[in-house]
Amino acid sequence: MLDLLIELGNLKRLPRTGWLLRGVPNPESVAEHSYRVALITLFLADELKAKGVEIDVEKALKIALLHDVGESRITDIPKTAQYYLDKGKAEKKAVMELLLSSPEPKEYFKLWREYEEESSLEGKLVKFADRLEMLIQAYEYEKAGFRNLDEFWGTVKKLRESEFYSYFRELVEGLVEMREKLHRG
Amino acid sequence: MLDLLIELGNLKRLPRTGWLLRGVPNPESVAEHSYRVALITLFLADELKAKGVEIDVEKALKIALLHDVGESRITDIPKTAQYYLDKGKAEKKAVMELLLSSPEPKEYFKLWREYEEESSLEGKLVKFADRLEMLIQAYEYEKAGFRNLDEFWGTVKKLRESEFYSYFRELVEGLVEMREKLHRG
Amino acid sequence: MLDLLIELGNLKRLPRTGWLLRGVPNPESVAEHSYRVALITLFLADELKAKGVEIDVEKALKIALLHDVGESRITDIPKTAQYYLDKGKAEKKAVMELLLSSPEPKEYFKLWREYEEESSLEGKLVKFADRLEMLIQAYEYEKAGFRNLDEFWGTVKKLRESEFYSYFRELVEGLVEMREKLHRG
Amino acid sequence: MLDLLIELGNLKRLPRTGWLLRGVPNPESVAEHSYRVALITLFLADELKAKGVEIDVEKALKIALLHDVGESRITDIPKTAQYYLDKGKAEKKAVMELLLSSPEPKEYFKLWREYEEESSLEGKLVKFADRLEMLIQAYEYEKAGFRNLDEFWGTVKKLRESEFYSYFRELVEGLVEMREKLHRG
Amino acid sequence: MLDLLIELGNLKRLPRTGWLLRGVPNPESVAEHSYRVALITLFLADELKAKGVEIDVEKALKIALLHDVGESRITDIPKTAQYYLDKGKAEKKAVMELLLSSPEPKEYFKLWREYEEESSLEGKLVKFADRLEMLIQAYEYEKAGFRNLDEFWGTVKKLRESEFYSYFRELVEGLVEMREKLHRG
Amino acid sequence: MLDLLIELGNLKRLPRTGWLLRGVPNPESVAEHSYRVALITLFLADELKAKGVEIDVEKALKIALLHDVGESRITDIPKTAQYYLDKGKAEKKAVMELLLSSPEPKEYFKLWREYEEESSLEGKLVKFADRLEMLIQAYEYEKAGFRNLDEFWGTVKKLRESEFYSYFRELVEGLVEMREKLHRG
């Protein structure tokens, strides 16, 4: 397991290429992103529960922590590259093999697939959290003065179409509004 | 909650001062550290469970994710400073107020205290994971060529004294051995 | 004294957290700030003298060089944190102990207090220089494209209320005007 | 063509992941690597010519400049990832499409393939230069104090097996010797 | 020659001071700039050839690769400094001596002079490419959010006065237009 | 004077090229160096005074703060470059013109010359402090794991030959000893 923990340290060193390629110097790492995704997942899951939704918080947290571990082997391959190679397939295999030396290879891989395929409530929630996290980060970079991040905001559409939107409408629209305010000056 | 999520973004920007002050350029952030602490917690908790220990994995994960959130307000104040100010007290108050806009202020704060005071099995496990993570990072920096990190290794003693040591002896001693091998060249 | 000089090297490694937390990547260090504070102090003190004000330039320079040395032990704890801990008290003790191995512990500490308490003309001048330096840096960051620094400009008020304002009105208002011009585009 | 030139700017922003994953902070970019590969190609090609080898210097230089352009779309995918995805195939397609808006799509793509497949003298020379460049950089990092780069030196074997080795034996062995000297201390 | 190749590695470490002094954090290196200058030279030279201009592509590429090698010894001395020292003379001598250990000292130095003095068609083309590269980079920085780069755009005038302008009008004006669009918001 | 203060901000952005060229990533800035030179000057001057040496502390501090201001215009041109250009002459002219908008152009320039020519006790002391500061920094980098800094230590000889050596023998030899201990392991 020690080797696995060391290999997962790669996630601290790997920049999120979406920001990197748009000119943000020294952007966040995959680990930094994953950390806030897990925090968001925690908050949203607990809020859903409080609103009567039956959701497995433990499972959701596990998925959040594991959702990007494959990038420790295949790196954060950007959108532009995914046209040329099957990232999904590569990541799937990498995750499977990487987790072989984890305590629960089968369970963890199953959880990862639920995220990838959005095939469980918890998997869908982490996908929602993943997108929300990216937009909050985009907002922070824009607030700091960076530009060239417009296309990320297309993701708002996906948040609005999500089944969780009705629960977190205020959160999503609050962010959009803050961003608009930023650009109105 | 949006404001809280943005404030927690500070953890991505805040360097871990232990490395910074010893000359590691652009060291890891608090968020990067917290992410691997949570991963380690997940693996160790699941392993403990498999070995028949009754541990609440969900609770452990929540504690891991929350254990350093106070630093988004008070920063990673280094050991040298803690001689001059009561970090524990400041962090406690900061965590309490910070979490007020979270979905479960009381529960989260209670969990944070279990970590701080090592007053529950799960709190103790995250403390163990926190120390182990630091040592793995120290090992990685030393492997990359950095020196001046000797004093961190005093923490091995605390891992050996922990009640979890018997379960994870191989992990701890494996790390110590890899480090010694590194320095024998 | 060698140990002291090495410890003061921390000031080169410690980022000014005000900029860091607002998203400026790799912001200036405490040492960089202190250097320009000392330069500004030199220029202002000499100008005051030329205008007939009785000011002790040597003393002012010493204060400028020493005004942030405590941060080598307690780091640049940001405003948000100071609500939770008594930075002033901590810094005072840290400065006192740190300077014990300096050539003139008592004198230097007395000088530091004159800054902290603004209890002498020279101490007040360095406080003025400290604020002015911060605003010039804010202007430089804004000129480079960074945003999110509005709240720093509230400090202009303090400069205007200072007893030195009448001497350096042109300097202060010149900066404010340049900034406004920047934002008018 | 303007869009192409801007897209090729990605090569300045993309880190060489081999160094990144081994803990070198802010390692060289793909563009920096490519630049020295082109310089080495120039020097080696001219030396070969002087030694009576018939080599097309212009062609060699073009290959050197183009050999990594595909990474502007697919990034510097590390060895560990190539086990999971067909980098060669992806890069081939990316290069082909990327160069469509260049002045000579067909010729440039043909040249790139000569490198990839080592199917011409010039293609082989650039491959030789590419490996040599990497080793010189490894040497520089090791000289600066970085460790953990041992496995790169396995590439020396490939240089020794190359048909160009007899011409540049002194260069290759000189580098190996300097490295050994470094480690003898 | 090994020593020369190592010394040319300095170009990877040396920042382009024009950006650095205007507040771009971690700006491009001289090597990164040189790489794209060489790529631009390749594309423009091939396009000129296709349009019936007699141009020696090999020669142009050699000039592009060598045009800034002197900076490995004298660094990228900024405009402000050139008022105080004769950069041209220093660079000339540095290039001459640096290239002594290259395979073709005389030829390479002659080529470098053709760039410096714009005394051949190929030398002029690299100068054109050098300016164009700088403007594309300025555009990229502005697109990412950086400001304070206005004065670089005065160079457009030089591109318009060049004998190559009629061939690459679209390229130059396309860039200018994209920039204007950027600032119209 | 505002323009001058902004221009002196360049010293925060300019890396000390000695470290940069030897592979230290993101090395200290000129401002960071100057700050510790001024601190060292303060301590040494006060110690000399305590030992009965007649030294003008104010003057020494002014020299320390001003000794590298010329680099805001001509940058930290490294030793390798100084063989090709007259840095002394350039710096002299730059300092003179730069200080024209300072409160005391003549006095400051006279002080700068005393440093440059080591023509006064205070000028000599700052030169001593400048060298000592560089060696302390070299020691810190070596302690952190960086290598390739051997040649800097030749400067110890100059410290030993200085008239101040007898007063600060312990400081100088203490540093040398600490370094040797570091390398003995």
Coordinates of C-alpha atoms in Angstrom, one line a residue, chain D residues 1-13 26 28-36 38-40 42-44 46-47 49-50 56-59 61-62 64-69 99 102-104 107-108 132-133 136-137 139-140 143 168 170-171 174-176 178, chain E residues 1-13 26 28-36 38-40 42-44 46-47 49-50 56-59 61-62 64-69 99 102-104 107-108 132-133 136-137 139-140 143 168 170-171 174-176 178:
Chain D
M1 CA -1.8 30.0 -39.6
L2 CA -2.2 32.5 -36.7
D3 CA -4.4 30.0 -34.8
L4 CA -1.7 27.3 -35.3
L5 CA 1.1 29.6 -34.0
I6 CA -1.1 30.4 -30.9
E7 CA -1.8 26.8 -30.3
L8 CA 1.9 25.9 -30.5
G9 CA 2.3 28.4 -27.7
N10 CA 0.9 25.6 -25.5
L11 CA 4.3 24.0 -25.7
K12 CA 5.7 26.8 -23.6
R13 CA 3.1 26.1 -20.9
N26 CA 8.7 24.0 -12.2
E28 CA 11.4 22.7 -18.2
S29 CA 8.6 23.0 -20.8
V30 CA 8.2 21.0 -24.0
A31 CA 9.2 24.1 -25.9
E32 CA 12.5 24.4 -24.0
H33 CA 13.3 20.8 -24.6
S34 CA 12.5 21.2 -28.3
Y35 CA 14.7 24.2 -28.6
R36 CA 17.8 22.5 -27.4
A38 CA 17.0 21.6 -32.5
L39 CA 20.3 23.2 -31.5
I40 CA 21.9 19.8 -30.9
L42 CA 22.1 21.5 -36.0
F43 CA 25.5 20.9 -34.4
L44 CA 25.5 17.2 -35.0
D46 CA 26.9 19.9 -39.4
E47 CA 29.5 17.8 -37.8
K49 CA 28.6 16.6 -42.9
A50 CA 32.1 17.7 -42.1
D56 CA 20.2 16.9 -45.3
V57 CA 20.6 19.6 -42.6
E58 CA 17.5 21.5 -43.6
K59 CA 15.4 18.4 -43.3
L61 CA 16.2 20.9 -38.6
K62 CA 12.6 20.8 -39.8
A64 CA 13.7 18.7 -34.9
L65 CA 11.4 21.7 -34.8
L66 CA 8.3 19.6 -35.5
H67 CA 9.1 16.4 -33.5
D68 CA 7.0 17.3 -30.5
V69 CA 4.4 19.7 -31.9
L99 CA -0.4 20.7 -39.3
S102 CA 0.5 24.9 -41.7
P103 CA 2.1 25.9 -45.0
E104 CA 3.2 22.4 -45.9
E107 CA 5.7 17.5 -46.1
Y108 CA 5.7 18.3 -42.4
L132 CA 20.9 13.3 -25.7
E133 CA 19.1 16.4 -24.8
I136 CA 22.0 16.6 -20.6
Q137 CA 19.0 18.0 -18.8
Y139 CA 22.7 15.9 -15.7
E140 CA 21.9 19.6 -15.1
K143 CA 24.2 18.9 -10.7
F168 CA 29.7 11.2 -31.1
E170 CA 33.2 11.5 -27.1
L171 CA 30.1 13.5 -26.5
G174 CA 32.0 12.7 -21.8
L175 CA 28.5 13.2 -20.4
V176 CA 28.4 9.8 -18.7
M178 CA 30.8 14.0 -15.9
Chain E
M1 CA 30.9 20.7 -27.6
L2 CA 29.3 19.2 -24.5
D3 CA 30.2 22.3 -22.5
L4 CA 28.6 24.5 -25.1
L5 CA 25.4 22.4 -25.0
I6 CA 25.3 22.7 -21.2
E7 CA 25.9 26.4 -21.4
L8 CA 23.1 26.8 -23.9
G9 CA 20.9 25.3 -21.2
N10 CA 21.0 28.7 -19.5
L11 CA 18.5 29.8 -22.1
K12 CA 15.9 27.6 -20.4
R13 CA 16.5 29.3 -17.1
N26 CA 7.2 33.2 -14.1
E28 CA 8.6 32.5 -20.7
S29 CA 12.3 31.8 -21.0
V30 CA 14.6 32.8 -23.8
A31 CA 14.6 29.2 -25.0
E32 CA 10.8 29.1 -25.2
H33 CA 10.8 32.3 -27.3
S34 CA 13.6 31.0 -29.5
Y35 CA 11.7 27.8 -30.2
R36 CA 8.6 29.6 -31.5
A38 CA 12.3 29.0 -35.2
L39 CA 8.8 27.5 -35.9
I40 CA 7.5 30.8 -37.3
L42 CA 10.1 27.6 -40.8
F43 CA 6.5 28.4 -41.7
L44 CA 7.1 31.8 -43.2
D46 CA 8.2 27.8 -46.7
E47 CA 5.3 30.1 -47.5
K49 CA 9.2 29.8 -51.2
A50 CA 5.7 28.7 -52.3
D56 CA 17.3 29.6 -48.3
V57 CA 15.2 27.8 -45.7
E58 CA 18.1 25.9 -44.1
K59 CA 20.0 29.2 -43.6
L61 CA 16.4 28.0 -39.7
K62 CA 20.0 28.1 -38.6
A64 CA 16.5 31.4 -36.0
L65 CA 18.1 28.8 -33.7
L66 CA 21.2 30.9 -33.2
H67 CA 19.7 34.4 -33.0
D68 CA 19.6 34.6 -29.2
V69 CA 22.4 32.2 -28.1
L99 CA 30.4 29.5 -30.8
S102 CA 30.6 24.7 -32.0
P103 CA 31.2 22.7 -35.2
E104 CA 31.1 25.8 -37.5
E107 CA 29.6 30.1 -40.4
Y108 CA 27.4 30.4 -37.4
L132 CA 5.9 38.5 -34.6
E133 CA 6.6 35.9 -31.9
I136 CA 1.8 36.7 -30.3
Q137 CA 3.1 36.1 -26.8
Y139 CA -1.5 38.7 -27.1
E140 CA -1.5 35.4 -25.2
K143 CA -5.8 37.1 -23.3
F168 CA 2.0 38.2 -44.4
E170 CA -3.2 38.8 -43.1
L171 CA -1.2 37.3 -40.3
G174 CA -5.3 39.2 -38.0
L175 CA -3.3 39.4 -34.8
V176 CA -3.9 43.1 -34.4
M178 CA -7.8 39.7 -32.4

